[in-house]
Amino acid sequence: MNGTSAEPTRCLRCGRILRVSQTYGPVCRARIRAAAIAEAVKGFAAAQVEKARELIADGGLVPTGRPGVFRAVSSKGDATYLVHVKGHCNCPHGLRRVSALSKLCYHPLSARIMAATSRKAA
Ligand SMILES: [Zn+2]
Ligand SMILES: [Zn+2]
């Protein structure tokens, strides 16, 4: 479907004509990602969000192939934990099973951010 017809590709969000065949233009894609991240981190403390984003930026969170399940590398790099977007994590902190979102370890938060961004990136 790429470049075969005279019909221009338009951004689904703002209708702007795109030079490359994509769903959204770069600005809208960034906004959609930002909105998805904002939604994913709702209710979490800023310090947790910061740590969660650091983990992703450092490549410390990798998808396992199972939906919603990620593998997180510990900050020392000597252990890995299984993390679920819904809040389960088997790191020492996560195993304490605190109930409030804001008290959870930041691993599930990382998973939420990553799930939110990868889902909307297509
Ligand atoms: Zn747009
Ligand atoms: Zn954890």
XYZ file of N, CA and C and ligand atoms in Angstrom:
368
model
N 0.828 -1.207 0.000
C 0.000 0.000 0.000
C 0.859 1.253 0.000
N 2.156 1.111 -0.126
C 3.032 2.259 0.030
C 3.385 2.915 -1.300
N 2.853 4.147 -1.521
C 3.259 4.938 -2.662
C 2.776 4.424 -4.001
N 1.724 3.655 -4.025
C 1.269 3.124 -5.301
C 0.160 3.965 -5.923
N -0.562 4.731 -5.117
C -1.669 5.513 -5.665
C -1.389 6.998 -5.511
N -2.243 7.806 -6.123
C -2.094 9.252 -6.035
C -2.653 9.780 -4.718
N -3.391 8.952 -4.021
C -3.999 9.363 -2.757
C -2.913 9.588 -1.711
N -2.800 10.809 -1.178
C -1.745 11.040 -0.181
C -2.075 10.380 1.158
N -1.041 10.036 1.885
C -1.237 9.501 3.225
C -1.447 10.672 4.174
N -2.475 10.573 4.967
C -2.752 11.645 5.925
C -2.651 11.134 7.350
N -2.218 12.044 8.217
C -2.162 11.718 9.638
C -3.585 11.479 10.133
N -3.775 10.379 10.840
C -5.107 10.029 11.331
C -5.601 10.995 12.397
N -4.685 11.711 12.994
C -5.083 12.580 14.101
C -5.389 13.991 13.618
N -4.517 14.566 12.788
C -4.704 15.968 12.401
C -4.990 16.134 10.916
N -4.859 15.073 10.137
C -5.187 15.156 8.722
C -4.092 15.731 7.851
N -2.954 16.033 8.427
C -1.840 16.581 7.684
C -1.300 15.534 6.706
N -0.916 15.975 5.500
C -0.374 15.034 4.519
C 1.043 14.638 4.927
N 1.280 13.330 4.927
C 2.575 12.809 5.360
C 3.389 12.388 4.150
N 4.680 12.635 4.215
C 5.540 12.252 3.103
C 5.818 10.756 3.096
N 5.871 10.180 4.278
C 6.051 8.738 4.340
C 4.749 8.093 4.790
N 4.547 6.875 4.368
C 3.306 6.177 4.701
C 3.320 5.725 6.149
N 2.686 6.515 6.989
C 2.589 6.201 8.405
C 1.179 6.508 8.864
N 0.879 6.054 10.059
C -0.461 6.308 10.577
C -0.591 7.747 11.063
N 0.468 8.208 11.728
C 0.463 9.559 12.288
C 1.738 10.285 11.891
N 1.650 11.615 11.841
C 2.843 12.420 11.633
C 3.701 12.384 12.891
N 4.954 12.825 12.777
C 5.854 12.735 13.939
C 5.369 13.514 15.156
N 4.767 14.670 14.946
C 4.298 15.479 16.077
C 3.144 14.783 16.784
N 2.185 14.316 15.987
C 1.038 13.633 16.585
C 1.475 12.349 17.251
N 2.413 11.641 16.640
C 2.866 10.388 17.237
C 3.492 10.665 18.601
N 4.282 11.732 18.681
C 4.906 12.097 19.955
C 3.840 12.452 20.988
N 2.803 13.173 20.535
C 1.730 13.558 21.469
C 0.966 12.339 21.949
N 0.695 11.432 21.037
C -0.050 10.224 21.404
C 0.761 9.399 22.389
N 2.056 9.290 22.124
C 2.938 8.565 23.050
C 2.937 9.227 24.419
N 3.051 10.556 24.421
C 3.090 11.288 25.686
C 1.794 11.079 26.457
N 0.667 11.092 25.736
C -0.625 10.886 26.387
C -0.719 9.468 26.942
N -0.212 8.506 26.183
C -0.250 7.111 26.632
C 0.609 6.941 27.879
N 1.759 7.611 27.900
C 2.639 7.521 29.060
C 1.973 8.184 30.264
N 1.382 9.354 30.028
C 0.708 10.072 31.125
C -0.381 9.199 31.735
N -1.095 8.484 30.868
C -2.156 7.587 31.336
C -1.554 6.428 32.132
N -0.444 5.904 31.647
C 0.180 4.738 32.284
C 0.743 5.073 33.668
N 1.200 6.303 33.849
C 1.868 6.651 35.109
C 0.938 7.340 36.104
N -0.336 7.459 35.731
C -1.298 8.129 36.591
C -1.317 7.468 37.980
N -1.210 8.254 39.016
C -1.266 7.713 40.368
C 0.091 7.327 40.943
N 1.133 7.402 40.124
C 2.470 7.064 40.615
C 3.237 8.336 40.965
N 4.147 8.209 41.914
C 4.950 9.357 42.311
C 5.986 9.685 41.232
N 6.345 10.962 41.144
C 7.284 11.413 40.118
C 8.613 10.673 40.213
N 9.063 10.396 41.430
C 10.338 9.705 41.606
C 10.278 8.290 41.033
N 9.118 7.642 41.178
C 8.953 6.297 40.618
C 8.957 6.345 39.099
N 8.260 7.354 38.564
C 8.191 7.496 37.113
C 9.599 7.697 36.557
N 10.361 8.516 37.260
C 11.741 8.785 36.843
C 12.554 7.486 36.799
N 12.461 6.700 37.852
C 13.203 5.434 37.911
C 12.732 4.473 36.836
N 11.421 4.456 36.644
C 10.847 3.545 35.647
C 11.345 3.893 34.250
N 11.418 5.193 33.959
C 11.868 5.613 32.633
C 13.351 5.360 32.466
N 14.091 5.509 33.549
C 15.525 5.212 33.521
C 15.759 3.747 33.182
N 14.966 2.889 33.808
C 15.103 1.452 33.575
C 14.915 1.139 32.086
N 13.908 1.763 31.487
C 13.649 1.526 30.068
C 14.789 2.098 29.227
N 15.209 3.314 29.570
C 16.278 3.964 28.802
C 17.574 3.164 28.873
N 17.814 2.516 30.004
C 19.024 1.708 30.171
C 18.896 0.327 29.546
N 17.746 0.044 28.965
C 17.538 -1.272 28.375
C 17.335 -2.349 29.422
N 16.918 -1.937 30.623
C 16.754 -2.879 31.725
C 15.412 -3.586 31.754
N 14.594 -3.343 30.757
C 13.288 -3.999 30.724
C 13.080 -4.578 29.326
N 12.851 -5.891 29.262
C 12.671 -6.526 27.954
C 11.381 -7.344 27.933
N 10.668 -7.287 26.809
C 9.447 -8.095 26.703
C 9.798 -9.585 26.730
N 8.922 -10.390 27.298
C 9.183 -11.828 27.373
C 8.513 -12.588 26.241
N 7.645 -11.932 25.507
C 6.876 -12.631 24.490
C 5.478 -12.974 24.990
N 5.313 -12.978 26.319
C 3.976 -13.168 26.877
C 3.347 -11.806 27.041
N 2.055 -11.634 26.690
C 1.439 -10.315 26.763
C 1.457 -9.744 28.176
N 1.945 -8.524 28.298
C 1.929 -7.850 29.592
C 3.020 -8.295 30.538
N 3.896 -9.209 30.110
C 4.942 -9.699 30.998
C 6.316 -9.266 30.463
N 7.091 -8.709 31.373
C 8.413 -8.216 31.013
C 9.450 -8.776 31.980
N 10.699 -8.750 31.549
C 11.774 -9.145 32.431
C 12.586 -7.890 32.755
N 12.752 -7.613 34.035
C 13.502 -6.439 34.454
C 14.851 -6.873 35.002
N 15.879 -6.098 34.697
C 17.203 -6.372 35.232
C 17.386 -5.506 36.471
N 17.921 -6.103 37.545
C 18.121 -5.341 38.771
C 19.131 -4.228 38.543
N 19.106 -3.243 39.448
C 19.977 -2.087 39.249
C 21.455 -2.471 39.259
N 21.794 -3.542 39.951
C 23.178 -4.003 39.943
C 23.478 -4.915 38.760
N 22.439 -5.318 38.062
C 22.623 -6.168 36.889
C 22.864 -7.627 37.229
N 22.692 -7.998 38.499
C 23.003 -9.368 38.904
C 21.777 -10.255 39.049
N 20.604 -9.706 38.806
C 19.390 -10.503 38.934
C 18.352 -9.992 37.952
N 17.417 -10.854 37.590
C 16.307 -10.408 36.758
C 14.999 -10.763 37.453
N 13.989 -9.961 37.190
C 12.697 -10.158 37.820
C 11.624 -10.258 36.753
N 10.601 -11.006 37.030
C 9.450 -11.056 36.133
C 8.443 -10.016 36.593
N 8.019 -9.213 35.665
C 7.160 -8.086 35.985
C 5.898 -8.166 35.133
N 4.776 -7.919 35.745
C 3.526 -7.872 34.993
C 2.975 -6.455 35.023
N 2.416 -6.009 33.890
C 1.888 -4.640 33.830
C 0.832 -4.379 34.895
N 0.150 -5.422 35.337
C -0.927 -5.220 36.320
C -0.387 -4.982 37.726
N 0.949 -5.096 37.927
C 1.499 -4.756 39.233
C 2.295 -5.855 39.899
N 2.266 -7.069 39.366
C 3.045 -8.135 39.990
C 4.501 -8.020 39.604
N 5.357 -8.230 40.586
C 6.787 -8.189 40.327
C 7.433 -9.084 41.375
N 8.414 -9.873 40.972
C 9.037 -10.747 41.972
C 10.398 -10.238 42.446
N 10.615 -8.928 42.355
C 11.808 -8.364 42.968
C 11.572 -8.312 44.483
N 12.649 -8.157 45.285
C 12.474 -8.179 46.750
C 11.434 -7.171 47.235
N 11.400 -6.008 46.625
C 10.429 -5.000 47.035
C 9.023 -5.405 46.593
N 8.898 -5.868 45.359
C 7.595 -6.243 44.816
C 6.961 -7.376 45.599
N 7.788 -8.291 46.122
C 7.264 -9.442 46.850
C 6.635 -9.065 48.184
N 6.911 -7.859 48.639
C 6.274 -7.432 49.889
C 4.792 -7.154 49.691
N 4.362 -7.128 48.430
C 2.938 -7.042 48.103
C 2.221 -5.887 48.790
N 2.739 -4.733 48.655
C 2.006 -3.577 49.168
C 0.856 -3.305 48.209
N -0.232 -2.811 48.751
C -1.425 -2.712 47.920
C -1.531 -1.386 47.172
N -1.095 -0.291 47.778
C -1.264 1.001 47.124
C -0.339 1.122 45.918
N -0.867 1.634 44.812
C -0.092 1.825 43.593
C 1.192 2.591 43.847
N 1.075 3.635 44.661
C 2.217 4.514 44.879
C 3.317 3.842 45.688
N 2.985 2.689 46.319
C 3.980 2.000 47.123
C 4.622 0.837 46.380
N 4.115 0.546 45.198
C 4.683 -0.550 44.414
C 6.113 -0.224 44.000
N 6.886 -1.253 43.706
C 8.190 -1.002 43.115
C 7.953 -0.410 41.721
N 8.989 0.146 41.143
C 8.779 0.842 39.872
C 8.826 -0.090 38.664
N 9.089 -1.368 38.865
C 9.175 -2.275 37.714
C 7.853 -2.398 36.935
N 6.716 -2.638 37.633
C 5.461 -2.695 36.875
C 5.151 -1.378 36.172
N 5.589 -0.298 36.773
C 5.374 1.005 36.152
C 6.153 1.087 34.842
N 7.394 0.612 34.863
C 8.192 0.552 33.630
C 7.461 -0.274 32.585
N 6.916 -1.399 33.034
C 6.208 -2.281 32.105
C 5.002 -1.564 31.513
N 4.308 -0.802 32.348
C 3.142 -0.056 31.854
C 3.553 0.977 30.820
N 4.641 1.679 31.104
C 5.095 2.699 30.162
C 5.501 2.042 28.848
N 6.250 0.944 28.960
C 6.701 0.292 27.739
C 5.525 -0.282 26.940
N 4.577 -0.867 27.643
C 3.403 -1.425 26.959
C 2.618 -0.306 26.287
N 2.478 0.813 26.971
C 1.719 1.937 26.431
C 2.383 2.494 25.177
N 3.687 2.615 25.208
C 4.370 3.216 24.060
C 4.468 2.255 22.899
N 4.700 0.970 23.173
C 4.856 0.059 22.035
C 3.523 -0.209 21.359
N 2.451 -0.195 22.136
C 1.137 -0.440 21.547
C 0.757 0.683 20.586
N 1.101 1.916 20.946
C 0.681 3.030 20.114
C 1.674 3.364 19.008
N 2.824 2.720 19.044
C 3.874 3.113 18.105
C 3.602 2.603 16.698
N 2.766 1.609 16.553
C 2.558 0.983 15.235
C 1.905 1.930 14.231
Zn -0.927 14.731 12.815
Zn 9.914 -4.880 41.271
